[in-house]
Short mmCIF file of C-alpha atoms in Angstrom, two decimals:
data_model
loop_
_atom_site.label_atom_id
_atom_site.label_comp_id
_atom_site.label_asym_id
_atom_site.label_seq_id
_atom_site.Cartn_x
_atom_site.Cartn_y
_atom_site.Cartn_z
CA UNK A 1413 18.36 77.71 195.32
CA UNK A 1414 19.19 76.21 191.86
CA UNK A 1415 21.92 78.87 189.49
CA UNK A 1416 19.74 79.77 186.78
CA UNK A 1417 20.38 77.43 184.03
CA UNK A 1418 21.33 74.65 186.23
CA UNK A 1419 20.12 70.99 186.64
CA UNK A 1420 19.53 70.05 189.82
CA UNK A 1421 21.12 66.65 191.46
CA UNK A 1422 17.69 64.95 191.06
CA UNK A 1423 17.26 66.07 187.29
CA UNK A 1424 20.92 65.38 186.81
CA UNK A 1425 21.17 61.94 188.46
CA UNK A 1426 17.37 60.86 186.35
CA UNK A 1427 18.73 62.25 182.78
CA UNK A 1428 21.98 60.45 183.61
CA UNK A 1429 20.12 56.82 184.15
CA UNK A 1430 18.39 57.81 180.99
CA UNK A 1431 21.17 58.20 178.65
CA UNK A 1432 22.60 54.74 179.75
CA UNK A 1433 22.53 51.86 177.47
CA UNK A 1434 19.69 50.02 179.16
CA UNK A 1435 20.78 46.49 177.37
CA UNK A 1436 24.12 44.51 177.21
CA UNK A 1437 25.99 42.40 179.35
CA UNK A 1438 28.35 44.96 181.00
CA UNK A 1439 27.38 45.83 184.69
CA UNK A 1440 25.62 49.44 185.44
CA UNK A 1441 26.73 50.44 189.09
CA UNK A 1442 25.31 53.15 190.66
CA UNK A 1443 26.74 54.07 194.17
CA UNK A 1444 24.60 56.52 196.46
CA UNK A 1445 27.06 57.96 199.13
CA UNK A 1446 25.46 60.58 201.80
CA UNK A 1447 22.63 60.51 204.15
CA UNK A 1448 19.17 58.98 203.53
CA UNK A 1449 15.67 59.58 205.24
CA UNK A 1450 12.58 57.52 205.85
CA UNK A 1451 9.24 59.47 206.70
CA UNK A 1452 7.44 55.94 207.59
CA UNK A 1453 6.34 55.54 204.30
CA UNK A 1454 8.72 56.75 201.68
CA UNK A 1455 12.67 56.59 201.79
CA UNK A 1456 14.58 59.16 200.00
CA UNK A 1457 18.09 59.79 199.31
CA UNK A 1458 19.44 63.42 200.14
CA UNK A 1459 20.54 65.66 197.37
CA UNK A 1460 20.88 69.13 197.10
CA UNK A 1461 17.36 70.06 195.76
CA UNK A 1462 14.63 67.58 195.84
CA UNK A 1463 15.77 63.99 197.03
CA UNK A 1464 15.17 61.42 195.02
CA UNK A 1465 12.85 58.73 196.48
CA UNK A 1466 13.20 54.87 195.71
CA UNK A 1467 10.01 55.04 194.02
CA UNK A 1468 11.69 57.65 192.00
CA UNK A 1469 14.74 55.28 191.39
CA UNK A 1470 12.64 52.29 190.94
CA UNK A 1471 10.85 54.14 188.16
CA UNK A 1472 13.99 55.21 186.29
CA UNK A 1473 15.71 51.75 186.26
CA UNK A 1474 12.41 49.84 185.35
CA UNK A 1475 13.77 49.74 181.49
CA UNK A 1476 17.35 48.36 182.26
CA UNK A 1477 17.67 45.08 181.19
CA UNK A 1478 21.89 45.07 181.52
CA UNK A 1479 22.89 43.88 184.77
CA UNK A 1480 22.61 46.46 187.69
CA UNK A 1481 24.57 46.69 190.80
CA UNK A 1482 22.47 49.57 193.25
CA UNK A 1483 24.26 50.13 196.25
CA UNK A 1484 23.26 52.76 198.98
CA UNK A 1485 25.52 53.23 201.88
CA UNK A 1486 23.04 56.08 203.46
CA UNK A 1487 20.68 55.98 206.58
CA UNK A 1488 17.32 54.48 206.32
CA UNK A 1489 18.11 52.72 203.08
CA UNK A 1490 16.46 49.74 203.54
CA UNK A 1491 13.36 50.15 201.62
CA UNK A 1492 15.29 51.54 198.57
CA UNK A 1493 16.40 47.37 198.35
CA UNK A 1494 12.31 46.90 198.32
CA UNK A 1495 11.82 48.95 195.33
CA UNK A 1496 14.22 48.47 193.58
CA UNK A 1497 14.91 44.30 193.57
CA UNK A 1498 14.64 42.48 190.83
CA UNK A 1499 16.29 39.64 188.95
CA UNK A 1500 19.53 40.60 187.31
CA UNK A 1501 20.31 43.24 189.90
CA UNK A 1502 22.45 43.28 193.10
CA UNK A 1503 21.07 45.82 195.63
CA UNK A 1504 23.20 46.19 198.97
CA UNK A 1505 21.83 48.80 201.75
CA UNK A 1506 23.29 49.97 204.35
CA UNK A 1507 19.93 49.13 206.78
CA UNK A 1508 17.47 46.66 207.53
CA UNK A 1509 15.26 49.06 208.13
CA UNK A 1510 13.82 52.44 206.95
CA UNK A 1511 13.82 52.95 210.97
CA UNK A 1512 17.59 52.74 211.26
CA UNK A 1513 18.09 56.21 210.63
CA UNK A 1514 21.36 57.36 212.15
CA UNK A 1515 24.80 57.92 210.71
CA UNK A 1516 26.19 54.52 208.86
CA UNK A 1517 29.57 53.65 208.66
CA UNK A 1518 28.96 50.93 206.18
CA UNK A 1519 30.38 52.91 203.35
CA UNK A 1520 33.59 53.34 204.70
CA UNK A 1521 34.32 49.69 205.14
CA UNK A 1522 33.12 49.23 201.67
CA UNK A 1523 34.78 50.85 199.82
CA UNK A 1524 38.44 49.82 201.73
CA UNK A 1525 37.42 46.45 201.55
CA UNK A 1526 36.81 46.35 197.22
CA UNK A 1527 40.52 46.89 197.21
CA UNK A 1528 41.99 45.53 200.29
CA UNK A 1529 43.26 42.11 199.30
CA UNK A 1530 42.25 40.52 202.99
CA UNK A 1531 38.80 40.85 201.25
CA UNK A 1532 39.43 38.45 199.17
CA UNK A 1533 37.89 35.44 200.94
CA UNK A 1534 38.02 32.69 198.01
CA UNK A 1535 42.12 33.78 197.45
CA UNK A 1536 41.12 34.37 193.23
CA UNK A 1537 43.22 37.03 192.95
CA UNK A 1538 39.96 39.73 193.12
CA UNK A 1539 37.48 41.25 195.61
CA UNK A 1540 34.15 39.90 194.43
CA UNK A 1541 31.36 42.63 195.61
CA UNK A 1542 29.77 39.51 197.65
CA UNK A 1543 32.98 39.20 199.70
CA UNK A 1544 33.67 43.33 200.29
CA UNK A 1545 29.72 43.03 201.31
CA UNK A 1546 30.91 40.36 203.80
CA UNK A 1547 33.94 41.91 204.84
CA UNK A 1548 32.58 45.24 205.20
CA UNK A 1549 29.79 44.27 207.48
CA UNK A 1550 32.17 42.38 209.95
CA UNK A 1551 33.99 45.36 210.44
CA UNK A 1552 30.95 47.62 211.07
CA UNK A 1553 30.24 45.16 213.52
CA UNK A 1554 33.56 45.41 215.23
CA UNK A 1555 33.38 48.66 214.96
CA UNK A 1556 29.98 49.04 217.36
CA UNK A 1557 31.36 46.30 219.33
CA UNK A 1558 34.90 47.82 219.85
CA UNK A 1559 32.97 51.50 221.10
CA UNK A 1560 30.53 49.34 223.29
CA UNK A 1561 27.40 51.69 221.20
CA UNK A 1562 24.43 49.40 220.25
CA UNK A 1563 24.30 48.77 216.36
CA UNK A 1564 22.18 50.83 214.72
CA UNK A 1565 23.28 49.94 211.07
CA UNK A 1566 23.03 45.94 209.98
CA UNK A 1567 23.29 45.73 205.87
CA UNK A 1568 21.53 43.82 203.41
CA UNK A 1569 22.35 42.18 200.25
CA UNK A 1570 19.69 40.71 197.60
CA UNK A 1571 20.79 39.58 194.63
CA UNK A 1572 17.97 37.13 193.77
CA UNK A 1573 15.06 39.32 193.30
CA UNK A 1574 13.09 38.14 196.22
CA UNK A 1575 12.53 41.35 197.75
CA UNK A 1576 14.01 39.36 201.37
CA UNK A 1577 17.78 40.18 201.54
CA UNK A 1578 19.86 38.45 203.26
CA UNK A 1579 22.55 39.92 206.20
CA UNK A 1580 26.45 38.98 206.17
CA UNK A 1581 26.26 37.18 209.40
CA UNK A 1582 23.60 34.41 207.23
CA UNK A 1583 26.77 33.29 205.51
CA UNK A 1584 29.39 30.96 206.27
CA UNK A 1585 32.65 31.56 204.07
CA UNK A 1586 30.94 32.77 200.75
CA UNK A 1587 27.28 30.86 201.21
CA UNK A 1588 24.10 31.78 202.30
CA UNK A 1589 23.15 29.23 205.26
CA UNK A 1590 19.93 30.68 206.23
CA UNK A 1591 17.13 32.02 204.41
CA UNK A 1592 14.22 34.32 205.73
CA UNK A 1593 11.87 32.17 203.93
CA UNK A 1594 11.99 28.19 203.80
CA UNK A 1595 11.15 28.36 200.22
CA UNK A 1596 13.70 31.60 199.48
CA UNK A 1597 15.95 31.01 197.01
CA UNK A 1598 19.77 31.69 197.96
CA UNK A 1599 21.62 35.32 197.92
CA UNK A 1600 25.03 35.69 196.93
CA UNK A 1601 25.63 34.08 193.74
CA UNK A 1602 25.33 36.96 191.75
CA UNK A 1603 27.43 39.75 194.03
CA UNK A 1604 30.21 36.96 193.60
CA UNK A 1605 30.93 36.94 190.26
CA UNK A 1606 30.68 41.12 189.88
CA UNK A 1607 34.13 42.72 190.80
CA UNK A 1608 35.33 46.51 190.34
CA UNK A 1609 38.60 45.11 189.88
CA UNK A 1610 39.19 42.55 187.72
CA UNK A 1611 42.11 39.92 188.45
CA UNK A 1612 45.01 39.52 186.56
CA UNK A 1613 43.80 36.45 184.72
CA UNK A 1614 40.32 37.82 183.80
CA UNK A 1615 41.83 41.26 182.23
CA UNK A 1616 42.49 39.09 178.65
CA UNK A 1617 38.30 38.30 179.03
CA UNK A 1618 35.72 40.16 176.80
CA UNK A 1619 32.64 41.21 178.82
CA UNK A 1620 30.48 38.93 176.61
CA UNK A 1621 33.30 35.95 177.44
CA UNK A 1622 32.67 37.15 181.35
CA UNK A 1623 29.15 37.09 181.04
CA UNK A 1624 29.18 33.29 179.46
CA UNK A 1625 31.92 32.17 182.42
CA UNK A 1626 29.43 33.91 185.21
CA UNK A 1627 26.64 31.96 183.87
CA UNK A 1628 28.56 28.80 184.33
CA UNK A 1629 29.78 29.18 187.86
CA UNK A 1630 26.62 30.52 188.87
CA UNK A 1631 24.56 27.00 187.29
CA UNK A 1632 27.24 25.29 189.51
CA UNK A 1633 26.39 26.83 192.15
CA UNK A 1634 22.91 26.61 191.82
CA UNK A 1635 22.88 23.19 190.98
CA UNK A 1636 25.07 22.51 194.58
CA UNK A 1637 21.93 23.97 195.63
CA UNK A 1638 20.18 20.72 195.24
CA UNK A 1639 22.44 17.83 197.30
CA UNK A 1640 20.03 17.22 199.12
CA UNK A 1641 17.21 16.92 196.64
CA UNK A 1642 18.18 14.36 194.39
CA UNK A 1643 19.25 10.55 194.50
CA UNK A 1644 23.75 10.94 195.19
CA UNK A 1645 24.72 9.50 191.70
CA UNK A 1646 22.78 11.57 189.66
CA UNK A 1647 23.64 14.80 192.04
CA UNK A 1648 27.71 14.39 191.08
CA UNK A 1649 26.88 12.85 187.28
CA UNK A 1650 24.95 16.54 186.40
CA UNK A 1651 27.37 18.43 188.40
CA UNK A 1652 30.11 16.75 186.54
CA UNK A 1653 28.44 17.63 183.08
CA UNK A 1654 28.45 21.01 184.40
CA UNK A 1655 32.12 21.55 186.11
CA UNK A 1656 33.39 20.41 182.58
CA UNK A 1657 31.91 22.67 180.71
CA UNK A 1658 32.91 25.39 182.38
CA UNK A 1659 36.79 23.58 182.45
CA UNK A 1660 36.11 23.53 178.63
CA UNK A 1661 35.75 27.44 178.92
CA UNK A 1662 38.88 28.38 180.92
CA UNK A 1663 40.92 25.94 178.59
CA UNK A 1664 42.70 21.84 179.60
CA UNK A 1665 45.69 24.05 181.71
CA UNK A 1666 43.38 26.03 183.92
CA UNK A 1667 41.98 26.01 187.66
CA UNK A 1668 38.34 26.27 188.29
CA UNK A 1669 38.53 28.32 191.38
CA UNK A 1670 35.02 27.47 193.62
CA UNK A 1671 33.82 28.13 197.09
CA UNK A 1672 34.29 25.63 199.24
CA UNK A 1673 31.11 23.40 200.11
CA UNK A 1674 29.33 23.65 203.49
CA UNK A 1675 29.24 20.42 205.43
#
């Protein structure tokens, strides 16, 4: 029972999401961290008092505008990534299903892997949340493998809006290679350009400078999206146009770091 006077977790966590800035180009993460339940129809994250339900959370973030980054490392999380996906928004869960309801390890690897520098998969001197995702679901693999259990736990990242998500082991290096729908656009572009930890050569960026780089690497990467699609001389004379712009950006002495094309 609630102290007199008290908010509860739920009324806490809801006036919380209220008082946030709900536009802007700065990132809003919001980490759940416990145990989650699915009753077959509604999944709900465990506080003490009532547990908030992804309905509940879907609700509460409809007015955001400002990036979002919603990632739930409980049990049964899966349909919270239903709810709640949308464009501008990376949601990770810790299931593929509200029926994968026992204990997940999937937090724990996360949250070594955003500052474990083995993470860092593209060597760019910071863990991009796509590639602690990636990392962090190989070693919740390994770790069912290594204990000879059955998995119970296989995580999920959309960051496209298409309600689909798309598991680590769909990627090769830092690019989605399959898609649950022929016609599905591709997950990961977003979740790699959002990092807790910003390298040493992005701490001089303002957010709104971030926000204008991101939107470059992420029209290159979109654009690679279409090799196959168009006639081979106008493919690398638009993707030119594009790589210098974003050159332009970082300055005539500077890198562009990029993921490495699939063949």
């Amino acid at each position: 029972m609630e102290s007199a006077g008290r908010t509860n977790d739920y009324e806490q966590l809801k006036q919380t999401l209220h008082a946030e800035p709900k536009e802007g180009p700065s990132a809003l993460w919001l980490v759940l961290i416990g145990h989650g339940s699915f009753d077959g129809k509604e999944a709900r994250f465990n506080l003490r008092g009532p547990d908030v339900s992804a309905t509940d959370l879907a609700l509460w973030l409809q007015p955001f505008r400002r990036p979002l980054v919603v990632i739930d490392t409980s049990s049964s999380s899966a349909p919270f990534l239903n709810k709640l996906s949308a464009s501008n928004r990376v949601i990770i869960t810790a299931t593929r299903s509200g029926h994968e309801q026992n204990f997940t390890r999937f937090g724990k690897y996360l949250a070594e892997a955003i500052t474990d520098p083995k993470s860092d998969l593209d060597k760019d001197g910071a863990v991009s949340l796509l590639e602690a995702f990636l990392t962090a679901s190989r070693e919740t693999a390994a770790f069912y493998k290594t204990e000879g259990r059955l998995a119970s736990e296989h995580a999920l990242l959309d960051d496209n809006g298409d309600v689909l998500g798309t598991p680590a082991d769909w990627f090769v290096g830092l690019r989605a290679v399959k898609k649950p729908k022929e016609s599905a656009a591709v997950d990961g572009l977003f979740a790699l350009q959002l990092h807790l930890v910003r390298s040493d050569s992005e701490q001089s960026f303002t957010t709104e400078q971030m926000a204008r780089r991101d939107a470059l690497k992420r029209a290159v990467l979109l654009y690679r999206e279409k090799k196959n699609q168009v006639p081979e001389n106008e493919y690398y004379r638009e993707l030119e146009k594009l790589l210098l712009e974003l050159a332009r950006f970082y300055g005539p002495n500077s890198a562009i770091i990029d993921p490495p094309a699939t063949k």
